[in-house]
Each structure stands twice: as structure tokens, then as C-alpha cells.
XYZ file of C-alpha atoms in Angstrom:
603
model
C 39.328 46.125 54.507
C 37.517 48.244 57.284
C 33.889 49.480 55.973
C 34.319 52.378 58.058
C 36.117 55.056 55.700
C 35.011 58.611 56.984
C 32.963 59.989 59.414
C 29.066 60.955 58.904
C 28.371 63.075 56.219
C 27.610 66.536 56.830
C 24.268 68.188 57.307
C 25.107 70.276 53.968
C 26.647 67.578 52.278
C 23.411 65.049 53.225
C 21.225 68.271 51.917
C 23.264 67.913 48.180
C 22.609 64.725 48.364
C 18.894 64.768 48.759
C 18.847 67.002 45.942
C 19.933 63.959 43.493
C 17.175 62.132 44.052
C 14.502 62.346 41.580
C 11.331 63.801 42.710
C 8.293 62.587 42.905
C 6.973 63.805 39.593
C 9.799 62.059 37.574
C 9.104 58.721 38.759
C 9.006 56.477 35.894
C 6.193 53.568 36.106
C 7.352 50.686 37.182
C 9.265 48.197 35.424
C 10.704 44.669 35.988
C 13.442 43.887 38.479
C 15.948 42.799 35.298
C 15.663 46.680 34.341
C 17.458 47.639 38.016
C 20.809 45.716 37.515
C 22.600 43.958 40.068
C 22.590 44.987 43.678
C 25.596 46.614 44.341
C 25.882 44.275 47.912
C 26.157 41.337 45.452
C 28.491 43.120 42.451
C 31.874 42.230 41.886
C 34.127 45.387 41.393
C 37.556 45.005 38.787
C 39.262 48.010 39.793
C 41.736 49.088 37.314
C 44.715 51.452 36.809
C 47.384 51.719 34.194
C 50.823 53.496 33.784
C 52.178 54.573 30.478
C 54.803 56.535 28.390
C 52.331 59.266 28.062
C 48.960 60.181 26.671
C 47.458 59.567 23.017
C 47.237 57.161 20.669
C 51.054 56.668 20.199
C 51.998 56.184 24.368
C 52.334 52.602 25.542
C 51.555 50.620 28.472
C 54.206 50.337 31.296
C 52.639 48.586 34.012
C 48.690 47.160 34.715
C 47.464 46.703 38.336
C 43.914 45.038 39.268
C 41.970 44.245 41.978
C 38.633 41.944 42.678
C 36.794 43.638 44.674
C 33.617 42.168 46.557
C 31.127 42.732 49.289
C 34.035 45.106 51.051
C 37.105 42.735 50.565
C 39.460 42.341 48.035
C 39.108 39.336 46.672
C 42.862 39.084 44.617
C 44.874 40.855 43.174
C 47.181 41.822 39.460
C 50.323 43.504 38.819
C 52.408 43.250 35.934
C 55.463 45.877 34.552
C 55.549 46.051 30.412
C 58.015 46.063 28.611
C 57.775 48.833 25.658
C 59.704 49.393 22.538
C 60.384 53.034 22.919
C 62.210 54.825 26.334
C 60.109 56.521 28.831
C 60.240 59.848 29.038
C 62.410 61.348 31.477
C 59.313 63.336 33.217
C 57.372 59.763 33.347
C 60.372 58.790 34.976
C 59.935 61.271 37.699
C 56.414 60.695 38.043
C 55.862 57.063 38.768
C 59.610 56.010 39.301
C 59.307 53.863 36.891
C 62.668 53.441 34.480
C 63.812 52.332 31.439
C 65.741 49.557 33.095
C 62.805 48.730 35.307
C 60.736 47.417 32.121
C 63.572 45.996 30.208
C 63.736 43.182 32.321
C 59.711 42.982 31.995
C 57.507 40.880 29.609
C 55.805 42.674 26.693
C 52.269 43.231 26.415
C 51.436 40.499 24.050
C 51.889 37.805 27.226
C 51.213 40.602 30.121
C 47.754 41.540 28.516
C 46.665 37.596 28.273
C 47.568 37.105 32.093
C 45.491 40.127 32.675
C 42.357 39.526 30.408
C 43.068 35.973 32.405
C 42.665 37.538 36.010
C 39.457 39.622 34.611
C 37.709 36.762 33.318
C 38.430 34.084 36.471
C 36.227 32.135 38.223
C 37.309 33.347 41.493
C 36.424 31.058 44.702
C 35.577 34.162 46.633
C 33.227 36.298 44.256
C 30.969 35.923 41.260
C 32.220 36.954 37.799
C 33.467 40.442 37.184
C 30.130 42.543 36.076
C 31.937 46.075 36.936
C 34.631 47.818 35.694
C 35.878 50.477 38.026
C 38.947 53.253 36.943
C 39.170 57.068 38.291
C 39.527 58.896 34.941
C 38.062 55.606 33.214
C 38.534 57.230 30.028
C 41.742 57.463 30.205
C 42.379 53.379 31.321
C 39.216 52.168 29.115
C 40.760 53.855 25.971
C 44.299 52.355 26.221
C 42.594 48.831 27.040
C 40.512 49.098 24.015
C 43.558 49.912 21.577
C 45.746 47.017 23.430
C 42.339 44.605 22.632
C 42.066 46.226 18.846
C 46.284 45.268 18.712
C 46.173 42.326 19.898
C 42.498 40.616 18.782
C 41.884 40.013 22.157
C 38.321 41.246 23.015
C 37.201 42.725 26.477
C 34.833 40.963 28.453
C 31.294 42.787 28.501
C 31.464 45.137 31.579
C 29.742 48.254 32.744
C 32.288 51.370 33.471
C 32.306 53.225 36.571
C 34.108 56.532 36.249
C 34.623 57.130 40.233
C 36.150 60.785 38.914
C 32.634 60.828 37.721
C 30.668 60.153 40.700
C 32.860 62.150 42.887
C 32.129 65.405 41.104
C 28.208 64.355 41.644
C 28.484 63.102 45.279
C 31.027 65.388 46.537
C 31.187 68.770 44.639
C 33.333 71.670 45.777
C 33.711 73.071 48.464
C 33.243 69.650 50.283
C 36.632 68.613 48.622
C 38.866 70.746 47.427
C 39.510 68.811 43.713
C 38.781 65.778 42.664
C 42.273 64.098 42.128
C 42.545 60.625 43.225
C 44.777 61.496 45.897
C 42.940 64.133 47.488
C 40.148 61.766 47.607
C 41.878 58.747 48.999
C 42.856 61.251 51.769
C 39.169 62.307 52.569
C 38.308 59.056 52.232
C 41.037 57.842 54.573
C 43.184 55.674 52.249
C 47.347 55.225 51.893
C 48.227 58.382 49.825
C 48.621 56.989 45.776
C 52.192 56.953 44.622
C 51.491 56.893 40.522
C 52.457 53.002 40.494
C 49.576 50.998 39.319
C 48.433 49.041 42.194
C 48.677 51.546 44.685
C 46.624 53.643 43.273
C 44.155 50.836 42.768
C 43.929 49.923 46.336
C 43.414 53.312 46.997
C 40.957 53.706 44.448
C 39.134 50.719 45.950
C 38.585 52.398 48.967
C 37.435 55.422 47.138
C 34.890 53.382 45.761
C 34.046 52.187 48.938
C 33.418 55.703 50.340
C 31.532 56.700 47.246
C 29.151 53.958 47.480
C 28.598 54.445 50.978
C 27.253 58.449 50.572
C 25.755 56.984 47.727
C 22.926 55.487 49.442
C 21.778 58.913 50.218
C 21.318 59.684 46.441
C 19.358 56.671 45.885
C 22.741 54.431 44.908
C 21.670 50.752 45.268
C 21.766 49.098 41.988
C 24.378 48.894 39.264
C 21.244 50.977 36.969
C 21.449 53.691 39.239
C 24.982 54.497 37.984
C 23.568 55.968 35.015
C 20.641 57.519 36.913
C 22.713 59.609 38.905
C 24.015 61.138 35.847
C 20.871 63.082 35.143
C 20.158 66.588 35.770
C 19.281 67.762 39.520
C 16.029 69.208 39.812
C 16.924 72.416 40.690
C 18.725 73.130 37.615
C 15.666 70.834 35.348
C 13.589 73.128 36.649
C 15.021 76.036 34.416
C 13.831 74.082 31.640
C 10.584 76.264 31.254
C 12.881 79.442 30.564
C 13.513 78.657 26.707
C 10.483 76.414 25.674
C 9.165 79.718 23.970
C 11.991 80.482 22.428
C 12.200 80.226 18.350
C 14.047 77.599 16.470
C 15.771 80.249 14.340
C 19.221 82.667 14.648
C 19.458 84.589 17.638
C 21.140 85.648 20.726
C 20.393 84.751 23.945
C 20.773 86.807 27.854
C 20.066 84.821 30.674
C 19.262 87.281 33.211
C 18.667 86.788 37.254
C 15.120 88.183 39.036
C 16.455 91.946 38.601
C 17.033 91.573 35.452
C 20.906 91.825 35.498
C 22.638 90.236 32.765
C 24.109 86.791 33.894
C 25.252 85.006 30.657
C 25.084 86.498 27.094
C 25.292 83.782 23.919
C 24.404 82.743 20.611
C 23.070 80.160 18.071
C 22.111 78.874 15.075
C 19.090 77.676 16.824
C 18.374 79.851 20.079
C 15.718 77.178 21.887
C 18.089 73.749 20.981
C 21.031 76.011 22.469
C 19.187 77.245 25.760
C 17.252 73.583 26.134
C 20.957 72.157 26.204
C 22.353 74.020 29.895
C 19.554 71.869 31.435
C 20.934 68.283 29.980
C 23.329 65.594 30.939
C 25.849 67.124 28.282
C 26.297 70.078 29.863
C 29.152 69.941 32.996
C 30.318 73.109 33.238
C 29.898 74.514 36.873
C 30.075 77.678 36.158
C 26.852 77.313 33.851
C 25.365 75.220 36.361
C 25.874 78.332 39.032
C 24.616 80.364 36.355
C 21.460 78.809 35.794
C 20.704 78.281 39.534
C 20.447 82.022 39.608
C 18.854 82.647 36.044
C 15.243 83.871 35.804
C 14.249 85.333 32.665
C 15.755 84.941 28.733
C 16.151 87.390 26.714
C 16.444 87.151 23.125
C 17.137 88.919 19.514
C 16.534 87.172 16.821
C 18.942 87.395 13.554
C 18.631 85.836 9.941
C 22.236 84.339 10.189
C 23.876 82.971 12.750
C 26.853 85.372 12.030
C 25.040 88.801 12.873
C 23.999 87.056 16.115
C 27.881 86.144 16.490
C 28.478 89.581 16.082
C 25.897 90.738 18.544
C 26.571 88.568 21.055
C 30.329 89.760 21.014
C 28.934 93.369 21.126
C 26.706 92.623 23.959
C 29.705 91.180 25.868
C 31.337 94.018 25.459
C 28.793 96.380 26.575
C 27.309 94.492 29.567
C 30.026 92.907 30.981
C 28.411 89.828 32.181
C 29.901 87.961 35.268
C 29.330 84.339 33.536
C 31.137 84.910 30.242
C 34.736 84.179 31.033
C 36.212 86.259 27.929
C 34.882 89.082 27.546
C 35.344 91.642 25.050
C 37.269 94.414 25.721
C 38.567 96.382 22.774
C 41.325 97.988 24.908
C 42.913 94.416 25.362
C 44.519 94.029 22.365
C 48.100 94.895 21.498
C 49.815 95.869 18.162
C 53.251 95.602 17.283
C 54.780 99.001 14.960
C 57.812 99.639 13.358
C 58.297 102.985 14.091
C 58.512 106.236 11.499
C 61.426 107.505 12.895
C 64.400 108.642 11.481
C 66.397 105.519 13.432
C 62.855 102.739 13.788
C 62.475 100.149 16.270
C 59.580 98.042 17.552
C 57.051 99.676 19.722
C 54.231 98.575 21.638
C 51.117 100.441 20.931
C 47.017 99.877 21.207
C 46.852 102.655 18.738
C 48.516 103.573 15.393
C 47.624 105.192 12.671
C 45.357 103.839 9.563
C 48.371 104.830 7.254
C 51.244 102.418 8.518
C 49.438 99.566 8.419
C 51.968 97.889 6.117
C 54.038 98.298 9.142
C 52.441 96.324 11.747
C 52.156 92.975 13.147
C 49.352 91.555 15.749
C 46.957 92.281 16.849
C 47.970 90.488 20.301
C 45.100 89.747 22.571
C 48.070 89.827 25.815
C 50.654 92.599 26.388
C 52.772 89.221 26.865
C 53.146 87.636 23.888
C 53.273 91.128 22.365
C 56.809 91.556 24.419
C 57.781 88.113 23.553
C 57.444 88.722 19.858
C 58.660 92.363 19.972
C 62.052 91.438 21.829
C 63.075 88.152 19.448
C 62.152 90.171 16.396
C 64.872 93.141 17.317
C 67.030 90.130 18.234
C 66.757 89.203 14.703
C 66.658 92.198 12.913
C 69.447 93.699 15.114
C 67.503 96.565 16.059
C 67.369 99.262 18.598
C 65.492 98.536 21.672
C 66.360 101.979 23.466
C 62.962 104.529 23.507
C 65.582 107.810 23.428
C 65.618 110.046 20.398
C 68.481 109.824 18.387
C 69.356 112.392 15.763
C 71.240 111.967 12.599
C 74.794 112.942 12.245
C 75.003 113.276 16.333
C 75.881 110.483 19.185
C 73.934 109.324 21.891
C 73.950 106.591 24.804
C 75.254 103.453 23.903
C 74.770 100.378 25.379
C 76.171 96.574 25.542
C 74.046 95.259 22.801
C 76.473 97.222 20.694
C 79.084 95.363 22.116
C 77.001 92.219 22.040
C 76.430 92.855 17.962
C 72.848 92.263 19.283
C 72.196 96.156 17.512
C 73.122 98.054 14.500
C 73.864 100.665 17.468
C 72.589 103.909 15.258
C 73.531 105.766 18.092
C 77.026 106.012 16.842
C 77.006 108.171 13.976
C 79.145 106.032 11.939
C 76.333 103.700 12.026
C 73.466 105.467 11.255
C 73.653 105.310 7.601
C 74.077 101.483 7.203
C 71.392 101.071 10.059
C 69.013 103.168 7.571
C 69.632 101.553 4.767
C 68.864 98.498 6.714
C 65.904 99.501 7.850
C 64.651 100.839 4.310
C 65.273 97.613 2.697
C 63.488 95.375 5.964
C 60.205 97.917 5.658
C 60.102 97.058 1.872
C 60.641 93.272 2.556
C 58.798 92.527 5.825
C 56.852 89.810 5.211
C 59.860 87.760 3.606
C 62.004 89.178 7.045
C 59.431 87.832 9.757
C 59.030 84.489 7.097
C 62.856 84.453 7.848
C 62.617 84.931 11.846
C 60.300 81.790 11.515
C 62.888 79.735 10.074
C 65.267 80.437 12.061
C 63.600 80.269 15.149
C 61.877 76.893 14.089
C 65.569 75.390 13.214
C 66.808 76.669 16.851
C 63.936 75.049 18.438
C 65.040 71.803 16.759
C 68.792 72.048 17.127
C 68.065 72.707 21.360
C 65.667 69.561 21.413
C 68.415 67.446 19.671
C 70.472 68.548 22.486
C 67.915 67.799 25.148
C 67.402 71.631 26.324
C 64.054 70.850 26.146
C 63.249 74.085 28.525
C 65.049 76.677 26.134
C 63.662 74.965 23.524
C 60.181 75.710 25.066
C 60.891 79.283 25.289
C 61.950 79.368 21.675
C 58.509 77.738 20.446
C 56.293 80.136 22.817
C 58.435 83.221 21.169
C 58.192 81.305 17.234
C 54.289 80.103 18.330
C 53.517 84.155 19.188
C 55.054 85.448 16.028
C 53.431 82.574 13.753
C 49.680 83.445 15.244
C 50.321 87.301 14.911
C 51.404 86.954 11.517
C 48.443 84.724 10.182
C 45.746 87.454 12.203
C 47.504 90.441 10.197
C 47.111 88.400 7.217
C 43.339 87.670 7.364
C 42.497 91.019 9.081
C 44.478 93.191 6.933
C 42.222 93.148 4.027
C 38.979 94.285 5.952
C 41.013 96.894 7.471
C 41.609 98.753 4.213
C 38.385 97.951 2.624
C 37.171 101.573 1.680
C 34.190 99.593 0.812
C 32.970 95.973 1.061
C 29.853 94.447 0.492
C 29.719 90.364 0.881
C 26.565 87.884 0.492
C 25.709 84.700 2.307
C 22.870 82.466 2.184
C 20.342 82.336 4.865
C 19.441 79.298 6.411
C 15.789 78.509 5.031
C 16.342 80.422 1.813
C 17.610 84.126 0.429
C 20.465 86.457 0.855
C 21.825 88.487 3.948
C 24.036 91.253 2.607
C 26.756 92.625 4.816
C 28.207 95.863 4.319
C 32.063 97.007 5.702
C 34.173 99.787 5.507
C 37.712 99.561 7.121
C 36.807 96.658 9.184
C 33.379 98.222 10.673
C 30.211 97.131 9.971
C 28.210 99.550 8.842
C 24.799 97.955 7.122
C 22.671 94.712 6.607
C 20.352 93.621 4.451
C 18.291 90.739 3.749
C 16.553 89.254 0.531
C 13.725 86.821 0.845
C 13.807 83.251 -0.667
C 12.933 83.559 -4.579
C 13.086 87.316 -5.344
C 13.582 88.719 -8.666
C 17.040 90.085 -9.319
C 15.365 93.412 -9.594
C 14.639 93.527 -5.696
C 17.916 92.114 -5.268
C 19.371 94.822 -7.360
C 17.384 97.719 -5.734
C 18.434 95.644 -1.824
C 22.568 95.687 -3.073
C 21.774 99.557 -4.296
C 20.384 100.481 -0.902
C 22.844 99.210 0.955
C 25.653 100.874 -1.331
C 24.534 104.300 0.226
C 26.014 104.100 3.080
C 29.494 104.799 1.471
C 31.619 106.360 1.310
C 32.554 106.459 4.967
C 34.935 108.791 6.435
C 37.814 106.798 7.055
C 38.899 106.266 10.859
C 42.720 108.078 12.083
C 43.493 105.200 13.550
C 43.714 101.751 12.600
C 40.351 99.161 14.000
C 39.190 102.278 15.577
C 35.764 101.653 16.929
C 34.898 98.139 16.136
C 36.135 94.470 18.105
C 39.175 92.747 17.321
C 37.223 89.840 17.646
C 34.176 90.781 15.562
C 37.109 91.535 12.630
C 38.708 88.201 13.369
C 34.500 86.589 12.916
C 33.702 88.111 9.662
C 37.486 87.056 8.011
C 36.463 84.110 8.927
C 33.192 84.101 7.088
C 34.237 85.236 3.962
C 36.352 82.349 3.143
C 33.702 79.710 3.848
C 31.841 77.966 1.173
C 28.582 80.057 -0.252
C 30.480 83.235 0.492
C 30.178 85.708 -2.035
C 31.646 88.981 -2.930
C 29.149 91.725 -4.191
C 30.938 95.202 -3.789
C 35.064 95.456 -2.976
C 36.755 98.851 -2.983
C 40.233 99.940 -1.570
C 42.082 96.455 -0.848
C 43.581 93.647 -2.535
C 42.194 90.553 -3.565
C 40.496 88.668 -0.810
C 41.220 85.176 -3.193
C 44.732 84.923 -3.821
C 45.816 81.447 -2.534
C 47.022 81.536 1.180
C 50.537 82.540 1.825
C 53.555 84.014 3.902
C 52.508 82.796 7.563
C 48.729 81.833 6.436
C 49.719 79.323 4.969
C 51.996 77.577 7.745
C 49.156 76.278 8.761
C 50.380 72.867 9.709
C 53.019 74.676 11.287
C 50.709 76.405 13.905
C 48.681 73.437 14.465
C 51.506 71.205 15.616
C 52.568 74.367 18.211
C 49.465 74.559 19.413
C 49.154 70.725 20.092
C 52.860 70.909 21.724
C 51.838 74.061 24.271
C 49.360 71.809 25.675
C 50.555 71.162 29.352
C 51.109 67.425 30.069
C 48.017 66.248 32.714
C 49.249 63.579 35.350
C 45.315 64.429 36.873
C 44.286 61.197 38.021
């Protein structure tokens, strides 16, 4: 194999790399040789790569490819298909060409993994034992290796991992590559392009190694030790360190601002100088906070006496300032709600704002116009209603359209209609948490009925439309209660000892309070009392108008946790009644949300 890969590194890209090594300052004093490793001239490289049925715990093994890999030749090389016990999936299929038939023919893992453990553990007449474990993604390879050693009782040898996915975000960061996918690296590096079968992409991964080890050198990349030392921090961003030393271990928000004073990054935490002191550690790999902090000057902070009023801060602040660093930011236009209509014919309408008094009639809120739609068009689908926007008065005809014909709509624009359409309509307002409960069903048993058949993409529309309606339902059901709260008043314990009192009328806050550890219940009393004044409160015309969907959605949360307790509730139902209608599909929403997650074939 050539040990010429690429051409010289940049002048920009030699300048990142300078910035990796440590400075003088952070030298450590000098230890013994043992603590540097092995030189990575004299290390032998086994550089792995696995296909399988999928990802998790539950996917299996298809085919294992390694190479020995020493002094910049290979030095032998594994491959081995496996047979499974379930089929591969057909998009596996198309991915690494790999078929059902292919592995049939195969040997299963419990003699394929022997051979392989075999090849690892070799004394190999051209290289030293295996000390190095190399895989791009490593956790991905590492973790199936570890469950067929746990299956099988048959240990690993003792290795150390080398994630080159890893080092290639630290060596080459944007916009020197353009990702970090094996194959767009094997191209800068100069390799064959990988083809998802397993030793192809270890031979190209070998040669990304290669490459990596090479610019390496300018880091400071010489011994197997310095693996983990290129994982620290880079000075630049170190260097920020000194912003939150000051800061207080208590509640709080935090602004990161740059030299003008501009906000950069707005946050909070239980503990505001852990929090800060954590952007300038190993754990944190975020870019954007790494961009962030290279242009940070100055914290500011507020300090809180729970963690929830600086969650509800923080979101305000958001709001307000608008800060380029936090991705999501608040905007209480964004949301969507979803009303039947008080019309003499109703239908489902689209609306940011409706009034306080139909908010039996609801559903949302939505936090895209998109899923709003979604929900809005399967629900009339369901409930056969009107979708038309024109007026349509009683006793008189209007424009029809096919969904008459269809029997897709009650069609109330034909005067012979209109009475049973309003007698449908009465009886769906009266019922219509049982009638979306019902939607649910039947969208969860079409969703099962199209995967039997293998229309797996209609059934994916069907479980975005029934995952939309599900969410919606379960946020009307924990918001609606703090939305008609004429009054509200709700305790929790502070962190190192007394009460904070929080005090809400139709989902706004609208006074805090705090007891000290140990006061008499007289001063509690006369705290509870003085907070009560603020009521009544004129209520608002419009439902959540003036507060953040997602400051609502923050303090439902809070009052079911543990410690919780109620002082003061006015003007709602029960906040205790045992979970129900689409609360309590809980397990339901869960295993959506797990299923939406798009299938990675990242390597």
C-alpha cells in the first residue's frame, strides 16, 4: 500500500492543526516512557467493519471483514458472510447487496465469530500482536462485538479503540471536508470508493487511517497515548474557562454574550457555574457551541431559587432576544391550534387565535402549521366533515363538491342534509374526546393492516397523521387545566431548604414567592396570603394570550412531579384524576416516536 495518500496539507489546515497541540503551560511533568504507549511506527492496526440486519440490540450480524494492518502494509486479511435467523430487510438489501439467499448458504455466528476472534488473536509472521482496534463509527462495530462475546462466552482480547470518525472530526473539521462519512473520506484520502460490504470498506478505512495518522504528526500524534490526548479541549476554546469561575453554584440563567455585549447563547441550570464550566470540556461536541464560545466574552447571569423559574426565564429571554446560538427559539406566534368551528354547519379550522370560551373545542397546540394540516385533514376524513371555508345557510343550497360523491362529507350544503349533519355535529362536540380516542383506533389498526400488506410507505403516512393527532391530544390534556385556572397557586421545595410558591391564572404566571428553610407556618401563612392578592385577574379574550406555549407546556410538567403541592386551585378540574383519553397512551406515543426515527446508514 502506497504511503503517499494526499497531497500536503494546507496552510489553514496545518494552522488547525497547530492549535491541538497543548501549549506550553499545560505540559504535564514528565513521566516514564510505559505512560506514552506504543509508537504508532511499531503498532499493529485490526481494522474492523461489520454488516447487519439493522441497528439495536435486536439486529444481527451478516458479514465481518478484518484487516492486520502494520508499518503501512496489510499484513492479512478476514471475511466471513453470517448466516442469521431472521430475513434482512428489504432496505438492507439495497444497501449492501447483501440477500437473504446470500447468507443462507453461510455459516452462523457461533463458528464465524471463533474464526474471527482466531484471526484477531494470531501470531502473525509479519507483525506483532494486535494492540489496536480500529472501526469508523467504532461504536457502532465495538457494541455488536461485545453482545456477540456476551452470547457466545467468548471474551475480546484487551485492545485500545480508535474511532477514526473520531479523529477525523478533530484533524479535519469542516470546511476542509465536507462530512465526515467514510466515503467522503476515503475519497479525500484517495482510496477505492466503499461499497457497504465489509471488507471494502475496511480497506478503505485502512487507508483512512493511514491519512489520519499522517496529518496527525502535526497535532503531536506519535504514540498510541496520544489518542486520548487529542481528545482534549483546544486552547482557544480552554481559554474561556475563566468566564464562569465566578459564577454561583445555585439556580440561575446564564447569557453568553460577545465583546459588544450582544446576546450569543441564552441557558439555564440547576447549578449555573457546573453548567457554564461544562462548554469548555471533552463532553461537550457540539460545533455550534464550540463557534459560540470562540466568540463569547462576558456571562451574564440571574440567579433563581428553583431551577424552574430559571426554566421559565430562560424561555422568556429566548423569546425576547432572539439569540443566533439557540436553535429553537421561542416564538409565541409559531404555534397552531386546531377549532371546531361555531357555525351553524362546523368544520375544522386552522387558527393561532380563538377564543378563551371554546376551549372544549380545540385540539393542539401544534408547534408546525404541518402537522396541524395533517391532523386537521384525517380528522374531517373521519368525522365526514366539511372541508369547504364558504358560508352555508340553513334551509338553502350551495356548491357541492366530489367528497359528496366520495361519501368523504355529510355534504350540508344540500339542504336535505343539513339537519342530520347537525345533529351529527351536536352529538361529536358533546363526545369529542371519545371521537378523536376513536380516530386513534382506527388509524392505529390501518397502520397495521398496510404493514401486513407490506405498504410500508402508506403505512408511514398513516403513523405521521395518527403520531400528530396522539401528541396534540396528550398537550391539550396537560395544558388544558392551567388554561382555565381562574386561580392557581402550587408549592415546591427549594433545593437547600423552604418553599417557592408559584402563582397562575389562565396559564400566565403572575407571582412568586419564596419561604426560607424552617419558618413558622405563620410566615408561611402571611407569604400564601400575599401572594393570593394578585387575583382575581381579568381573564384574557383569547385563549394562551400573552404567555409561551412552551413555558405552559414547563409548569404542567412540574406539577405532576414528586414534592409538588397544590396550595390555592380555582376555576378548573382536578389536576389528580388518574391519566386518561390520549394521556394515557403513553406507550403508544413512545413506540411512534422510536419508529419516526430515520434509519442512519452514516458510516
Amino acid at each position: 500500500m502506497s504511503a503517499q495518500f494526499f497531497g500536503p496539507p494546507s496552510r489553514a489546515l496545518k494552522n488547525h492543526l497547530s492549535t491541538l497541540l497543548p501549549s506550553s503551560g499545560e505540559l504535564a511533568p514528565q513521566g516514564e516512557f510505559s505512560q506514552l504507549g506504543t509508537p504508532l511506527a511499531e503498532c499493529c492496526f485490526l481494522v474492523v467493519d461489520l454488516e447487519t440486519t439493522g441497528m439495536g440490540a435486536g439486529a444481527e450480524i451478516t458479514e465481518i471483514a478484518a484487516a492486520r494492518y502494520y508499518k503501512r502494509r496489510l499484513c492479512g486479511t478476514f471475511r466471513s458472510l453470517v448466516r442469521t435467523r431472521r430475513s434482512i430487510p428489504p432496505r438492507i438489501v439495497a444497501l449492501t447487496g447483501i440477500t437473504n439467499s446470500m447468507v443462507l448458504a453461510a455459516e452462523p455466528l457461533e463458528e464465524v465469530f471463533p474464526r474471527f476472534l482466531a484471526f484477531w488473536r494470531a501470531d502473525h509472521p509479519d507483525s506483532p500482536p494486535v494492540n489496536t482496534l480500529v472501526a469508523h463509527n467504532a461504536s457502532f462495530d465495538t457494541g455488536f462485538l461485545r453482545r456477540a462475546a456476551e452470547q457466545l462466552d467468548a471474551p475480546l482480547p484487551h485492545a485500545l479503540t480508535v474511532d477514526t470518525l473520531a479523529i477525523a472530526r478533530l484533524l479535519l473539521p469542516r470546511p476542509f471536508v465536507a462530512n465526515h462519512r467514510l466515503a467522503t473520506l476515503a475519497k479525500y484520502f484517495g482510496a477505492e470508493k466503499p461499497t457497504h460490504r465489509a471488507l471494502e470498506d475496511v480497506l478503505a478505512t485502512v487507508t483512512v487511517l493511514q491519512g489520519l495518522l499522517d496529518l496527525g504528526q502535526g497535532a503531536g500524534l506519535t504514540h498510541t497515548q496520544d489518542f486520548r490526548v487529542l481528545q482534549k479541549v483546544p486552547r482557544q476554546i480552554r481559554a474561556k474557562r475563566v468566564l464562569g469561575v465566578n459564577l454561583p453554584e445555585r439556580p440561575g440563567v446564564y447569557i453568553f454574550e460577545d465583546e459588544e455585549g450582544k446576546p450569543l447563547y441564552v441557558g439555564s441550570a440547576s447549578n449555573l457555574r457546573t453548567r457554564v464550566g461544562s462548554y469548555t470540556t471533552v463532553g461537550e461536541k457540539r460545533r455550534q457551541m464550540r463557534e459560540m464560545l470562540a466568540a463569547a466574552c462576558h456571562i451574564r447571569h440571574y440567579c433563581f431559587p428553583h431551577v424552574l423559574l430559571a426554566r421559565l426565564k430562560e424561555l422568556d429571554l429566548i423569546a425576547r432576544l432572539n439569540p443566533p446560538f439557540n436553535r429553537a427559539s421561542t416564538r409565541p406566534d409559531k404555534y397552531w391550534l386546531l377549532e371546531l368551528t361555531d357555525e351553524d354547519f362546523p368544520r375544522l379550522r386552522l387558527s393561532k387565535r380563538v377564543e378563551r370560551e371554546t376551549h372544549s373545542r380545540i385540539l393542539g397546540p401544534f408547534s408546525t402549521r404541518k402537522s396541524a394540516e395533517r391532523v386537521r385533514r384525517v380528522l374531517s376524513q373521519q368525522w365526514s366533515l366539511r372541508t369547504c371555508t364558504q358560508e352555508i345557510s340553513p334551509g338553502a343550497p350551495a356548491d357541492s363538491c366530489y367528497l359528496e360523491q366520495l361519501g368523504a362529507c355529510l355534504a350540508p350544503c344540500r339542504p336535505q342534509n343539513q339537519e342530520k349533519y347537525a345533529q351529527h355535529l351536536t352529538q361529536l362536540a358533546a363526545n369529542k374526546s371519545a371521537a378523536e380516542l376513536t380516530a386513534v383506533d382506527t388509524l392505529l389498526e390501518k397502520v397495521r393492516n398496510l404493514a401486513e400488506n407490506e405498504e410500508y410507505e402508506q403505512a408511514a403516512v398513516i403513523r405521521e397523521q395518527l403520531f400528530s393527532l396522539l401528541r396534540a391530544g396528550a398537550e391539550q390534556e396537560l395544558l388544558a387545566p392551567l388554561l382555565g385556572a381562574e386561580e392557581l397557586i402550587f408549592a415546591l421545595p427549594a433545593p437547600h431548604g423552604g418553599w417557592v410558591y408559584v402563582a397562575l391564572a389562565y396559564g400566565k404566571v403572575v407571582g412568586t414567592a419564596f419561604t426560607c428553610a424552617n419558618a413558622p407556618k405563620i410566615a408561611i401563612d402571611q407569604t400564601v396570603a400575599a401572594l393570593a392578592e394578585v387575583f382575581p385577574v381579568s381573564a384574557p379574550h383569547f385563549l394562551g394570550q400573552g404567555i409561551l406555549w412552551e413555558q405552559l407546556h414547563v409548569l404542567a410538567q412540574q406539577l405532576y412531579q414528586p414534592g409538588t403541592r397544590i396550595v390555592r386551585i380555582r376555576g378548573t378540574a382536578a389536576l389528580a384524576w388518574p391519566a386518561q383519553g390520549m394521556l394515557s397512551r403513553t406507550q403508544l406515543r413512545e413506540t411512534l416516536a422510536q419508529a419516526r426515527k430515520p434509519y442512519s446508514f452514516q458510516l
